[in-house]
Amino acid sequence: MEWDPSCFFRLEGSPSPYALLILNQPINEKAFGVLSEHASYIICADGGANRLYDMMKTHGNESTELPDQIMGDLDSIHPSTRKHYEDLGVPIIKDPDQYSTDFTKCLKYLNSHAAEIITSPRRQKRKPASTTQETTATAKKSQSTLEIVILGGLGGRVDQAFSQIHHLYMMTQTQRQLRESQEPNAHDETEKLGHGAGGNLYLISEESITFILQEGNNIIYTPATNRPDTDTPDDQDSPVKESQSHLKRKRGQEGSAQPEYFFEENIGIIPLSAPASITTQGFEWDVENWHTEIGGQLSTSNHIRADKVEVSTSVPVLFTVELAQRLKRA
């Protein structure tokens, strides 16, 4: 399986459509500024609307920079925030189901409306007419699944941090099953939701982007990483060579200006549900058939040493990479 967490931070935008899901956690404002530029949809999970409103109000943009939807049991959104967005026409949906979280409610909505979101992204809705280039790009994206980037936080209460990791792990497996059930030859009894459902999940926290690698071989593209050997040639197989070339052009044009990295070099690979056997390639300390488990050996503070790294694992594991300084929450 291939992963490209760098795609969300490219100046030209991601080749895959993605939605931003804002949780009721402090927002990484620097990352949000980049991610929201090319997001196809922005949805707030209940109290996440308070976080977005407060952030936008500090810049005087609370009436112009709006989410596309607010959803949840609505026990956390402030009455004043709710009225503000209602008056501006933002759809607010109450789902009183107490057997699911606001996060899973939003995820269900995104899966149900994925095809519609992909073919009619928020950027096109805001413009009177689309250029031929934009129309072509949207047509290409309509063949993709809707990736979901979650804006959360892991620096507060420990139990809430574990809850986010738990839901990231659990819902990643659900997304995978859903994606497989949508395939033409699938015989799964799961209701088919249409094209675009079941996209990968990525969690953006204060300093990292985190996702769940699946059993088997995982290829992760890591261009524009701030590492000691950044002058080495680009990986010829990398699908993000254009971004790397832009990075080098930027260096040449701006002289001593700092290049716009996507990541710092630090990563971690954490088994969650069971012990894992992992083999890695492209890191400073690679391992082969290495046993890792909570309470035993853990792979933390390893360093990226290639534009494309690989992790083979016997069970799903958490993979986290440090964001570049320019993308970290202040």
XYZ file of C-alpha atoms in Angstrom:
330
model
C 0.000 0.000 0.000
C 1.236 3.505 -0.817
C 0.954 6.586 1.381
C 1.787 10.187 0.502
C 1.301 12.468 3.527
C 3.254 15.176 1.711
C 0.500 15.686 -0.868
C -1.611 17.813 1.489
C 1.129 20.427 1.885
C 2.091 21.015 -1.742
C 1.711 24.491 -3.197
C -0.062 23.090 -6.251
C -2.509 21.108 -4.131
C -3.087 17.415 -3.646
C -3.711 15.107 -6.622
C -6.216 13.316 -4.376
C -9.327 15.053 -3.012
C -9.516 15.384 0.755
C -11.848 16.667 3.449
C -10.824 18.434 6.650
C -12.529 17.159 9.798
C -12.106 19.551 12.745
C -12.385 18.024 16.219
C -13.010 19.846 19.489
C -9.293 20.241 20.124
C -6.884 23.178 19.761
C -6.336 23.719 16.033
C -2.880 23.631 14.515
C -3.379 27.002 12.836
C -0.256 26.893 10.685
C -1.167 23.519 9.233
C -4.798 24.579 8.813
C -3.751 27.575 6.728
C -2.055 25.264 4.237
C -4.555 22.401 4.362
C -7.674 24.535 3.948
C -6.329 26.073 0.738
C -7.036 22.954 -1.323
C -9.527 21.034 0.847
C -12.620 19.804 -0.992
C -14.764 20.039 2.140
C -14.498 21.273 5.739
C -16.693 19.725 8.420
C -16.687 20.510 12.145
C -17.488 17.844 14.707
C -19.767 19.658 17.189
C -17.427 21.676 19.452
C -14.885 21.822 16.650
C -17.016 24.709 15.375
C -16.081 26.699 18.501
C -12.399 26.110 17.772
C -12.751 27.238 14.163
C -14.825 30.288 15.088
C -12.382 31.431 17.781
C -9.409 30.998 15.462
C -11.056 32.920 12.627
C -12.277 35.666 14.948
C -8.705 36.518 15.945
C -8.094 37.398 12.278
C -11.472 39.021 11.646
C -12.470 36.235 9.234
C -15.228 34.568 11.238
C -17.902 35.669 8.744
C -16.003 34.817 5.560
C -14.005 31.667 6.319
C -16.801 29.197 6.958
C -17.066 25.427 7.304
C -19.243 23.508 4.869
C -21.006 21.591 7.637
C -21.306 21.219 11.417
C -22.423 17.862 12.761
C -22.785 15.984 16.051
C -25.082 15.725 19.033
C -24.523 19.492 19.429
C -23.960 19.396 23.176
C -20.611 21.192 22.884
C -21.148 23.955 20.344
C -21.726 27.316 22.043
C -25.161 28.865 21.404
C -23.523 32.046 20.084
C -21.313 30.052 17.709
C -24.271 28.042 16.484
C -26.343 31.175 15.845
C -23.429 32.837 14.045
C -23.041 29.987 11.587
C -26.794 29.417 11.218
C -27.263 33.085 10.304
C -24.598 32.673 7.616
C -26.306 29.618 6.136
C -23.902 26.915 7.321
C -25.793 23.580 7.536
C -25.910 22.262 11.106
C -27.078 18.670 11.540
C -27.966 17.170 14.900
C -27.389 13.441 15.312
C -28.478 12.395 18.825
C -27.091 8.852 18.557
C -25.283 8.203 21.848
C -23.618 5.028 20.561
C -21.298 6.905 18.219
C -18.963 9.846 18.695
C -19.152 13.161 16.879
C -16.048 12.072 14.983
C -17.642 8.867 13.695
C -20.843 10.737 12.813
C -18.864 13.141 10.642
C -16.936 10.279 9.105
C -20.170 8.509 8.201
C -21.463 11.691 6.578
C -18.288 12.158 4.531
C -18.432 8.576 3.290
C -22.098 8.919 2.354
C -21.472 12.118 0.383
C -17.964 11.415 -0.909
C -18.867 11.306 -4.605
C -20.754 14.602 -4.376
C -17.922 16.289 -2.455
C -15.301 15.146 -4.958
C -17.200 16.357 -8.016
C -18.258 19.666 -6.437
C -15.467 20.844 -4.109
C -15.761 24.015 -2.051
C -13.261 25.950 -4.213
C -15.460 25.601 -7.285
C -18.552 26.640 -5.346
C -16.863 29.904 -4.384
C -15.885 30.800 -7.952
C -18.288 32.013 -10.665
C -16.657 29.799 -13.269
C -13.985 27.121 -13.383
C -11.050 27.172 -15.724
C -10.457 24.284 -18.102
C -7.460 23.250 -16.018
C -9.540 23.141 -12.821
C -12.307 21.195 -14.553
C -9.799 18.643 -15.837
C -8.240 18.312 -12.387
C -11.663 17.738 -10.824
C -12.460 15.092 -13.434
C -9.270 13.237 -12.544
C -9.991 13.501 -8.820
C -13.484 12.088 -9.349
C -11.810 8.731 -9.932
C -10.210 8.825 -6.464
C -11.395 8.122 -2.952
C -11.952 11.025 -0.580
C -9.038 11.172 1.850
C -9.863 12.551 5.303
C -7.466 14.798 7.218
C -8.392 15.123 10.886
C -7.377 18.214 12.838
C -6.991 17.143 16.451
C -4.528 17.463 19.284
C -2.454 15.101 21.405
C -0.965 17.599 23.837
C -3.860 17.897 26.292
C -5.465 15.293 28.536
C -3.849 11.880 28.195
C -7.163 10.003 28.065
C -8.392 12.219 25.231
C -5.133 11.701 23.347
C -5.523 7.933 23.655
C -9.140 8.246 22.547
C -8.047 9.977 19.351
C -5.447 7.300 18.633
C -8.028 4.599 19.397
C -10.549 6.085 16.977
C -7.886 6.652 14.333
C -6.925 2.976 14.536
C -10.473 1.640 14.718
C -11.905 3.815 11.959
C -8.937 3.197 9.655
C -9.855 -0.485 9.678
C -13.509 0.430 9.081
C -12.511 2.676 6.170
C -10.452 -0.111 4.653
C -13.365 -2.550 4.857
C -15.694 0.046 3.380
C -13.294 0.788 0.528
C -12.948 -2.896 -0.279
C -16.724 -3.378 -0.158
C -17.151 -0.709 -2.851
C -15.014 -2.620 -5.341
C -16.984 -3.979 -8.336
C -16.288 -7.639 -7.548
C -16.848 -7.341 -3.809
C -19.388 -9.739 -2.295
C -19.588 -7.903 1.021
C -23.090 -7.323 2.389
C -22.146 -3.788 3.457
C -24.332 -1.164 1.823
C -22.529 0.358 -1.132
C -22.174 4.100 -0.639
C -20.995 4.995 -4.108
C -17.664 6.091 -5.488
C -15.155 7.868 -3.266
C -16.050 6.358 0.120
C -13.518 4.696 2.404
C -10.562 7.061 1.995
C -7.475 6.955 4.191
C -7.368 8.836 7.499
C -4.571 11.184 8.588
C -4.410 12.882 11.996
C -2.780 16.312 12.188
C -1.784 17.214 15.748
C 0.358 19.996 17.177
C 3.624 18.694 15.739
C 2.960 15.537 13.718
C 0.948 13.792 11.039
C -0.075 10.268 12.008
C -1.753 7.371 10.202
C -2.187 3.610 10.486
C -0.084 1.401 8.222
C -1.755 -1.793 7.076
C -0.511 -5.355 7.273
C 1.981 -6.091 4.499
C 4.314 -3.722 2.666
C 3.744 0.032 2.991
C 5.526 2.614 0.829
C 5.553 6.134 2.297
C 6.649 9.133 0.236
C 8.611 11.649 2.299
C 9.960 14.382 -0.012
C 11.107 17.772 1.276
C 12.157 16.340 4.631
C 14.596 18.446 6.643
C 17.382 15.909 7.049
C 21.208 16.029 6.993
C 21.456 14.379 3.561
C 18.937 16.556 1.684
C 21.447 17.216 -1.065
C 21.224 13.591 -2.207
C 19.491 13.002 -5.582
C 15.717 12.686 -5.683
C 14.252 9.207 -5.784
C 13.541 8.523 -9.440
C 10.386 6.577 -8.583
C 8.878 9.267 -6.381
C 5.523 10.667 -7.600
C 6.367 13.985 -5.955
C 9.460 14.948 -7.935
C 7.701 18.129 -9.047
C 7.459 19.268 -5.435
C 11.115 18.413 -4.880
C 12.094 20.351 -7.993
C 10.056 23.311 -6.779
C 11.891 23.104 -3.468
C 15.256 23.235 -5.236
C 14.137 26.080 -7.512
C 12.979 27.975 -4.441
C 16.383 27.509 -2.863
C 18.099 28.810 -5.983
C 15.790 31.791 -6.383
C 15.851 32.928 -2.785
C 19.474 32.253 -1.983
C 19.754 31.915 1.769
C 15.969 31.725 2.312
C 14.785 28.648 4.173
C 13.267 25.973 1.895
C 9.663 25.055 2.601
C 10.044 21.601 4.076
C 7.078 19.320 4.697
C 8.623 17.228 7.473
C 11.397 17.037 10.013
C 13.366 13.778 10.029
C 11.872 12.162 13.165
C 9.422 9.249 12.925
C 7.916 6.568 15.124
C 6.350 3.163 14.430
C 4.079 1.983 17.246
C 2.181 -1.334 17.463
C -1.232 -0.798 19.053
C -3.469 -3.865 19.044
C -0.847 -6.629 19.093
C 2.898 -7.259 18.874
C 4.295 -6.716 15.382
C 7.206 -7.915 13.305
C 8.496 -5.092 11.108
C 11.096 -4.654 8.377
C 12.070 -1.133 7.333
C 14.014 0.550 4.551
C 15.049 4.188 4.097
C 15.639 5.110 7.743
C 18.826 5.777 9.677
C 18.285 2.609 11.707
C 16.629 -0.012 9.513
C 15.521 -3.341 10.960
C 14.561 -6.736 9.571
C 11.884 -8.986 11.076
C 12.142 -6.933 14.267
C 9.740 -7.744 17.102
C 8.051 -4.691 18.601
C 5.318 -4.336 21.211
C 4.057 -2.087 23.992
C 6.061 -3.090 27.059
C 8.925 -4.296 24.880
C 10.960 -2.736 22.089
C 9.529 0.330 20.320
C 10.744 2.179 17.241
C 10.780 5.849 18.258
C 12.987 8.784 17.225
C 14.189 7.050 14.080
C 15.236 9.296 11.177
C 14.127 9.521 7.544
C 17.009 9.038 5.120
C 15.231 8.756 1.749
C 12.450 10.391 -0.267
C 10.627 7.070 -0.191
C 10.665 4.791 2.847
C 9.165 1.346 3.355
C 7.657 -0.460 6.320
C 6.561 -4.083 6.135
C 4.526 -5.211 9.110
C 2.738 -8.338 10.288
C -0.164 -6.323 11.777
C -1.409 -2.729 11.415
C 0.858 -0.230 13.202
C 0.794 3.501 13.862
C 3.231 5.602 11.820
C 3.947 9.178 12.843
C 6.274 11.770 11.315
C 7.196 15.173 12.708
C 5.884 18.167 10.774
C 8.277 20.817 9.507
C 8.739 23.750 11.867
C 6.655 26.028 9.627
C 3.660 23.680 10.014
C 3.753 23.231 13.794
C 1.263 24.807 16.155
C 2.765 27.878 17.784
